[in-house]
PDB file of C-alpha atoms in Angstrom:
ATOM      1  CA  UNK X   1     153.783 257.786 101.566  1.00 44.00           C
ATOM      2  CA  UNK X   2     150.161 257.328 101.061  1.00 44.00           C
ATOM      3  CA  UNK X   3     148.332 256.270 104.589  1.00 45.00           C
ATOM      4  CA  UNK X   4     145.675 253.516 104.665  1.00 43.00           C
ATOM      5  CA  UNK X   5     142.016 254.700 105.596  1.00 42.00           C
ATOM      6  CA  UNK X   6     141.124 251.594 107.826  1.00 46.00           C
ATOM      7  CA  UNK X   7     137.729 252.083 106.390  1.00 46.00           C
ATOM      8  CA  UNK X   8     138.236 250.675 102.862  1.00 46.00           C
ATOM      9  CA  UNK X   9     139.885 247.413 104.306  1.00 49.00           C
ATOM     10  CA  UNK X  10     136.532 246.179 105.897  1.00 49.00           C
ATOM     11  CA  UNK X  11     135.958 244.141 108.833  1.00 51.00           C
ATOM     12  CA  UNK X  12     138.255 240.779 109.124  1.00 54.00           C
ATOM     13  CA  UNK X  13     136.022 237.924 109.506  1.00 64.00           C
ATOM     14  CA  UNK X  14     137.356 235.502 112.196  1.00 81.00           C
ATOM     15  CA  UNK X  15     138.029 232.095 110.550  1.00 83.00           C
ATOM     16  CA  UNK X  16     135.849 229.105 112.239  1.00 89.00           C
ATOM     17  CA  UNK X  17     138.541 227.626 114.789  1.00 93.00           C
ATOM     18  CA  UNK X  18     136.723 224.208 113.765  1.00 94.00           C
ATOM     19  CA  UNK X  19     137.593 223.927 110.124  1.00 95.00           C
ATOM     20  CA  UNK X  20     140.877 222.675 109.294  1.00 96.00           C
ATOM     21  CA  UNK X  21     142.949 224.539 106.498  1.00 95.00           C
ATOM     22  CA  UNK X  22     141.664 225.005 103.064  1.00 95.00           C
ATOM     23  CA  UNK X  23     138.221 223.961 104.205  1.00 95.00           C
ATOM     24  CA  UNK X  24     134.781 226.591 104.336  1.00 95.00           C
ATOM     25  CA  UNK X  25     131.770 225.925 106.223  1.00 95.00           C
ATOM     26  CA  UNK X  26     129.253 224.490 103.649  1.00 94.00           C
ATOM     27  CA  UNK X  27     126.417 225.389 106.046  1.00 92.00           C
ATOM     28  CA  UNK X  28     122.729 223.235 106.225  1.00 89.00           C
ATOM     29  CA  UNK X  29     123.968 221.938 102.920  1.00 87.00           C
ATOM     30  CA  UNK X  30     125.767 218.372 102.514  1.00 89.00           C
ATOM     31  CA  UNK X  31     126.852 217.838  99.049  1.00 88.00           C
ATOM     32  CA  UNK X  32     126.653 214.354  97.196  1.00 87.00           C
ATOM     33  CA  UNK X  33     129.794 213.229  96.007  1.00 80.00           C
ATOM     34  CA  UNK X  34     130.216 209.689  94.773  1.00 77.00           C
ATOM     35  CA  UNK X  35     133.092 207.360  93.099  1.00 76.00           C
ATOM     36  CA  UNK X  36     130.116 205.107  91.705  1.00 78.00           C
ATOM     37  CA  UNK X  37     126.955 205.393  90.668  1.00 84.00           C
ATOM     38  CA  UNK X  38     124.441 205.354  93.973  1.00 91.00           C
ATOM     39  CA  UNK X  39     123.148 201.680  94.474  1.00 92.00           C
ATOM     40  CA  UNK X  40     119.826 200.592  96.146  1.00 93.00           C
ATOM     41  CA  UNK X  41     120.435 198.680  99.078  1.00 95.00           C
ATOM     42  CA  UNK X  42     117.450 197.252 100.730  1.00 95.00           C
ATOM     43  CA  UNK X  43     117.696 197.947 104.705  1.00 95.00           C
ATOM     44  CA  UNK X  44     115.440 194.600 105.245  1.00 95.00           C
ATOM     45  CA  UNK X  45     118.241 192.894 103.372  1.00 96.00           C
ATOM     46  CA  UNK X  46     121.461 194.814 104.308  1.00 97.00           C
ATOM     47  CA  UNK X  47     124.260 192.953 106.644  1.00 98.00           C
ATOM     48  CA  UNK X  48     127.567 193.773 107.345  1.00 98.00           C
ATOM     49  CA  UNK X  49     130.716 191.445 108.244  1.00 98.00           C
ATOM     50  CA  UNK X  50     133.765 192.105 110.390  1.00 98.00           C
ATOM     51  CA  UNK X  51     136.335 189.320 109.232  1.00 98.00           C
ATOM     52  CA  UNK X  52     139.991 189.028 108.352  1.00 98.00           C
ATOM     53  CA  UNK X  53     142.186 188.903 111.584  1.00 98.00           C
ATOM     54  CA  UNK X  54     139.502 187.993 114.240  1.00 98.00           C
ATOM     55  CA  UNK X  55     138.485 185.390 116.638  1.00 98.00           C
ATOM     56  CA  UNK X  56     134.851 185.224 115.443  1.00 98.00           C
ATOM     57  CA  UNK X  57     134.061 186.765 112.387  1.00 98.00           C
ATOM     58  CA  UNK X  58     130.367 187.984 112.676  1.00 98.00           C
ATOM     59  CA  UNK X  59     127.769 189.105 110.483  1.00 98.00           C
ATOM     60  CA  UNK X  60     124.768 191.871 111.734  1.00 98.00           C
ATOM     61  CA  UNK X  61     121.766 192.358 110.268  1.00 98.00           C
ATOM     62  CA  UNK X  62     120.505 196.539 110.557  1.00 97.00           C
ATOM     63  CA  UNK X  63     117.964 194.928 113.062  1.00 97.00           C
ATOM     64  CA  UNK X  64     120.596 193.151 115.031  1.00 97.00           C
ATOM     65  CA  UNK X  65     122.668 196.354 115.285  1.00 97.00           C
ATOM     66  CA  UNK X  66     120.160 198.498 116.968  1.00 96.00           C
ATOM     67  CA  UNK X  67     119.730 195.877 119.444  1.00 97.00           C
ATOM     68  CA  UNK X  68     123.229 196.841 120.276  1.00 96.00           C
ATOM     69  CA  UNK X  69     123.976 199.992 122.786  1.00 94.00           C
ATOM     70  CA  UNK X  70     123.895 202.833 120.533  1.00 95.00           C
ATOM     71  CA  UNK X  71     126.203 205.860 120.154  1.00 97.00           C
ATOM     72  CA  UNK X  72     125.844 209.067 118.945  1.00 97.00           C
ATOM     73  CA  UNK X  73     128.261 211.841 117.090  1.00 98.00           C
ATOM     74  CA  UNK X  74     128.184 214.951 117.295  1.00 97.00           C
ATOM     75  CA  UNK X  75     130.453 217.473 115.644  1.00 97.00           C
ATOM     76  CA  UNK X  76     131.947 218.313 112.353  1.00 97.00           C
ATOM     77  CA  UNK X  77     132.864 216.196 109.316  1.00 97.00           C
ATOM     78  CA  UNK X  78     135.241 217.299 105.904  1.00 97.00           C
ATOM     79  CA  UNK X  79     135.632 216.067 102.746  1.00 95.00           C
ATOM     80  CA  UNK X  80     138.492 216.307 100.672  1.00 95.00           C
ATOM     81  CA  UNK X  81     136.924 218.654  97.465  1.00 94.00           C
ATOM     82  CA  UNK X  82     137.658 221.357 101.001  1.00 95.00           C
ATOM     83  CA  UNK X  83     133.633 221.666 102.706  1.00 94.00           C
ATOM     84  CA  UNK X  84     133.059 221.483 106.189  1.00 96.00           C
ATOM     85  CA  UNK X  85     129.942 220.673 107.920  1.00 96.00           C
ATOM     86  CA  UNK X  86     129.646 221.583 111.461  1.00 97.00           C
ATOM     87  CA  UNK X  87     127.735 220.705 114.410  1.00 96.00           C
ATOM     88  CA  UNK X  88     125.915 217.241 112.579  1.00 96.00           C
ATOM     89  CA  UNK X  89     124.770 214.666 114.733  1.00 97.00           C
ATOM     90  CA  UNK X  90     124.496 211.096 113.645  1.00 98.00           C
ATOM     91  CA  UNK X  91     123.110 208.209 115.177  1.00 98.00           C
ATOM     92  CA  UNK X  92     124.631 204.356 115.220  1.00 98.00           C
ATOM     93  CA  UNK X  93     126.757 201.996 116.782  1.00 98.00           C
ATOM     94  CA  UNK X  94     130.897 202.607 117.763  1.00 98.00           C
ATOM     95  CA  UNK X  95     132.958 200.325 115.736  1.00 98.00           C
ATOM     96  CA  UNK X  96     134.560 199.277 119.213  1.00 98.00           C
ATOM     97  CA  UNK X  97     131.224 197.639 120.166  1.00 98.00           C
ATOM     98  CA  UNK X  98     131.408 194.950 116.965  1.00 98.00           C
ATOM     99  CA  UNK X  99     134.965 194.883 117.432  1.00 98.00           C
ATOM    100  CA  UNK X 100     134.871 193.367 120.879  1.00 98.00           C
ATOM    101  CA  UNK X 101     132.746 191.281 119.791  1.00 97.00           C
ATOM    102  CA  UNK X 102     134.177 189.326 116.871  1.00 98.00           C
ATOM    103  CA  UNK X 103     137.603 189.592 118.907  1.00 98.00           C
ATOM    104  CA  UNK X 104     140.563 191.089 117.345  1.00 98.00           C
ATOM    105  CA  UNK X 105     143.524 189.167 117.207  1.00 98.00           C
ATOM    106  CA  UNK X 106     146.838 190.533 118.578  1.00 97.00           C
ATOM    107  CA  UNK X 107     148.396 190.834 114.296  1.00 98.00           C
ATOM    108  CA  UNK X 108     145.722 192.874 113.120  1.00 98.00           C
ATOM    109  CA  UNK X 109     146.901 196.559 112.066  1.00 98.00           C
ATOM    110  CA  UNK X 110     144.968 197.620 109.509  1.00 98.00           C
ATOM    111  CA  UNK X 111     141.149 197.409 108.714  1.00 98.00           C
ATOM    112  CA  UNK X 112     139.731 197.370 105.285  1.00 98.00           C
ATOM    113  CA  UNK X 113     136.251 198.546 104.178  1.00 98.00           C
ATOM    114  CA  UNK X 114     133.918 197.439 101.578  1.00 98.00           C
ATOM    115  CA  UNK X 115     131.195 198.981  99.920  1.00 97.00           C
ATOM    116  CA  UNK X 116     128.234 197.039  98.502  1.00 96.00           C
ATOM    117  CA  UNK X 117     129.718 199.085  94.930  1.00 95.00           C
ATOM    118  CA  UNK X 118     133.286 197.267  95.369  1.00 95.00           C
ATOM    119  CA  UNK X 119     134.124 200.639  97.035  1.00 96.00           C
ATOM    120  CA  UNK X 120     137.205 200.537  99.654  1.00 97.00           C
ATOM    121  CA  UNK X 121     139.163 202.003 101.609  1.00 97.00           C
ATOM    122  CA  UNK X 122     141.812 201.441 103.839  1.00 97.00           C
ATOM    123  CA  UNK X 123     142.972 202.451 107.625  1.00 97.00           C
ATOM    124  CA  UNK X 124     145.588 202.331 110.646  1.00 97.00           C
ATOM    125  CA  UNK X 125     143.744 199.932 113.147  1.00 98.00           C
ATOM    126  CA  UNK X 126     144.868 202.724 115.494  1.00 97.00           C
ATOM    127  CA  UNK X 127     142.166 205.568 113.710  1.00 98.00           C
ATOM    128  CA  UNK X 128     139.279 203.108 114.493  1.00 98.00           C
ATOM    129  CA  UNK X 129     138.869 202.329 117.596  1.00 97.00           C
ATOM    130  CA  UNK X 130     139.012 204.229 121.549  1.00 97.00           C
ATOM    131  CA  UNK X 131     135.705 206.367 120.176  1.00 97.00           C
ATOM    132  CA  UNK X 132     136.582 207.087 116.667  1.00 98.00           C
ATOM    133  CA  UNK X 133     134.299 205.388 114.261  1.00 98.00           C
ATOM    134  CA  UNK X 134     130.817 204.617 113.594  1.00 98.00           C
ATOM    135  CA  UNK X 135     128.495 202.671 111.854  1.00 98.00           C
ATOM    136  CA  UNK X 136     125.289 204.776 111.433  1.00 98.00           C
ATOM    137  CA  UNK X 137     122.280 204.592 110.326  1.00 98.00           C
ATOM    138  CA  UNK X 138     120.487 208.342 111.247  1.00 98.00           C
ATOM    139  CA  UNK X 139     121.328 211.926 110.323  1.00 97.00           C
ATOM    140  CA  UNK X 140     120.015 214.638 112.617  1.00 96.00           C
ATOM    141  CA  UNK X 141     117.410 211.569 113.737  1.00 96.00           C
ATOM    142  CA  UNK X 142     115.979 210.799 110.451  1.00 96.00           C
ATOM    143  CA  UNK X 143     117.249 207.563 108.117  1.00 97.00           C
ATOM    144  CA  UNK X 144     120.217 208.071 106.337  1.00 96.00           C
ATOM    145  CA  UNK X 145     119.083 209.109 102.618  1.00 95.00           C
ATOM    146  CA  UNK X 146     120.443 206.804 100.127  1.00 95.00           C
ATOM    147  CA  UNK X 147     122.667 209.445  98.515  1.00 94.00           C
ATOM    148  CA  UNK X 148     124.271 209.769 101.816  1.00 95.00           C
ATOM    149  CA  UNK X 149     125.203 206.101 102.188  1.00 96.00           C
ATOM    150  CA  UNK X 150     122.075 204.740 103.371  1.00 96.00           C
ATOM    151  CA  UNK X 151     120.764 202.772 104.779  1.00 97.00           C
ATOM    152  CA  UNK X 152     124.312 202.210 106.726  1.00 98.00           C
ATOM    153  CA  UNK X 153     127.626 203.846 106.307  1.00 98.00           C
ATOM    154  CA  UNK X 154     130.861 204.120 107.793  1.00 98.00           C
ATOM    155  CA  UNK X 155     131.404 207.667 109.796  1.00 98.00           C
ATOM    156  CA  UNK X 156     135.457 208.034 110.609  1.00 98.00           C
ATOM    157  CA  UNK X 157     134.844 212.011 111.219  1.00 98.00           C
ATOM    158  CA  UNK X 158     138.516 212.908 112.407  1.00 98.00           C
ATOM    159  CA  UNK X 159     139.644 212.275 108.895  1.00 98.00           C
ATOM    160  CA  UNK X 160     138.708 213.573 105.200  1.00 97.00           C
ATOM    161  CA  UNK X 161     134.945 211.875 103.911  1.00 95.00           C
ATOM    162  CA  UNK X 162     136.402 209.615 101.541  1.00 96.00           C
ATOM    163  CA  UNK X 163     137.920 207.002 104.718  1.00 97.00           C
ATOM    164  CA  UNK X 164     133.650 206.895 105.674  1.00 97.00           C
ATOM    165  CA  UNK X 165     132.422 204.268 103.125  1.00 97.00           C
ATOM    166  CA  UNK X 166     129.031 204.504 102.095  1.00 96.00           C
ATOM    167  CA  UNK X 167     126.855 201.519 101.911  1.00 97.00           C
ATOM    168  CA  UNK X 168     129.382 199.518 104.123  1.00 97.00           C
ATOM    169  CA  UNK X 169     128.711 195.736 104.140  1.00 98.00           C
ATOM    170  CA  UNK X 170     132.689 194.561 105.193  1.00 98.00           C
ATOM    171  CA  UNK X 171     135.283 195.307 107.450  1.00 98.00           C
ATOM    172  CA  UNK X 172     137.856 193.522 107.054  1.00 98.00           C
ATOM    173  CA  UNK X 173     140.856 193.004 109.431  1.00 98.00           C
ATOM    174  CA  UNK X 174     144.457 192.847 108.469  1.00 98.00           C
ATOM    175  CA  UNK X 175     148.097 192.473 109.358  1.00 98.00           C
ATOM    176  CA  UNK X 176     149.411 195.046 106.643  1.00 97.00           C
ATOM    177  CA  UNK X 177     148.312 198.087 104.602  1.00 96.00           C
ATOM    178  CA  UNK X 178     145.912 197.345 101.441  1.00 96.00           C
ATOM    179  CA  UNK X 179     145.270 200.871  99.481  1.00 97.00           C
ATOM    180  CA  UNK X 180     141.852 201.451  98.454  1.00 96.00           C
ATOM    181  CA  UNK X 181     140.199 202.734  95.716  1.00 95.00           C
ATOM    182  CA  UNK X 182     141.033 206.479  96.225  1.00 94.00           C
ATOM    183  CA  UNK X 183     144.483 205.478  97.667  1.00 95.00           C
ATOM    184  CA  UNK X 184     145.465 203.807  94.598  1.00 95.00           C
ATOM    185  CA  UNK X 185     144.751 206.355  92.281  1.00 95.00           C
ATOM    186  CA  UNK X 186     146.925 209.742  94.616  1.00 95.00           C
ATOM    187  CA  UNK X 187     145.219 209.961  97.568  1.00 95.00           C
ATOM    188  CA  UNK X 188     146.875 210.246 101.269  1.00 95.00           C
ATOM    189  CA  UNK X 189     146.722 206.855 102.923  1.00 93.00           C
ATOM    190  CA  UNK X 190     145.308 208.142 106.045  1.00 95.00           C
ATOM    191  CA  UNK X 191     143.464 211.852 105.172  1.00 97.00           C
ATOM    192  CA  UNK X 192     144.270 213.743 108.076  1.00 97.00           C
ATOM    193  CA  UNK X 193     142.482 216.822 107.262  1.00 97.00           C
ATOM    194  CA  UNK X 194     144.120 219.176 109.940  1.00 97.00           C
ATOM    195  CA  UNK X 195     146.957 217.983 108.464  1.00 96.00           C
ATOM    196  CA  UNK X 196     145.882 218.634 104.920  1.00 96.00           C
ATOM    197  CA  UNK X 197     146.543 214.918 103.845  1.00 96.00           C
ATOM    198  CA  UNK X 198     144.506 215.420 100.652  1.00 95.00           C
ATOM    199  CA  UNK X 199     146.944 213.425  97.767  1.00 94.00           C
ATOM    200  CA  UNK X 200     150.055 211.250  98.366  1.00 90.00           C
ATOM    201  CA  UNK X 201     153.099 213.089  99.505  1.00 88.00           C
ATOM    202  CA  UNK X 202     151.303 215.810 101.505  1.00 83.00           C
TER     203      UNK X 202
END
């Protein structure tokens, strides 16, 4: 029996207790990853509307949202294709503020959202509000790029990239589940990513 020289086996790295399974750290980086081609959406011109099951459905220009308190995330976000990015900060408004507002009505159990591109995608009520999503508008305080979903975007950060529409002008309330773009073609319905939740059946 040959023994092992603990030499040749190198030093274990200790794994990132922050990224789920099957994810890596991508590091400063933040890829671009897109279902559509990138649109220009004029910030001077952009609204978004919270509809469907509500007592006042509401539309907010980007200069009517930072008159709103503002909130800030900070912490990690993961997309699907398995990156990681840790410790980014992004500046905006919680989704519970504009909920509140427009009053959601006792049926409503799912949300929808819509991208300026036709993009959506779909969500449990549940994984939106109590502190869990954003609408922002800054990146480690400068303007979202365009690339990134700019001027505003969706930011659902406990769950894989793809539930954070970019471009976000609708959010739409509902009473039952309504698959979105990814969704329909294999993808988890909700994209827990500590859960691995990448394609329908995990």
């Amino acid at each position: 029996m040959v023994a092992t020289t603990r030499g040749f086996l190198g030093r274990r790295r200790e794994r990132d207790p922050r990224l789920p399974p099957g994810q890596y750290d991508v590091g400063a980086g933040w890829p671009v990853l897109t279902a559509e081609a990138t649109p220009r959406v004029d910030a001077d011109r952009w609204s978004v509307t919270v509809d469907g099951l509500v007592d006042t459905p509401t539309t907010w220009t980007l200069r009517e949202l930072r008159l709103l308190p503002p909130s800030v995330y900070a912490g990690d976000i993961h997309c699907v294709t398995t990156w990681s990015k840790l410790d980014t900060n992004f500046t905006g408004i919680s989704l519970d503020t504009l909920l509140d507002a427009v009053g959601v009505q006792s049926g409503a159990k799912y949300i929808v959202e819509t991208s300026t591109t036709g993009y959506t995608t779909n969500l449990p009520l549940d994984d939106v509000r109590g502190g869990k999503a954003w609408l922002v508008w800054e990146h480690e305080g400068k303007p979202l790029t365009r690339d990134h979903g700019g001027p505003v975007r969706m930011l659902v950060p406990h769950l894989y990239f793809w539930k954070s529409a970019k471009w976000i002008e609708r959010i739409t309330l509902l009473d039952h589940d309504e698959p979105g773009f990814w969704e329909v073609n294999g993808y988890h319905e909700r994209g827990d990513p500590w859960r691995e939740q990448r394609f329908d059946g995990d």
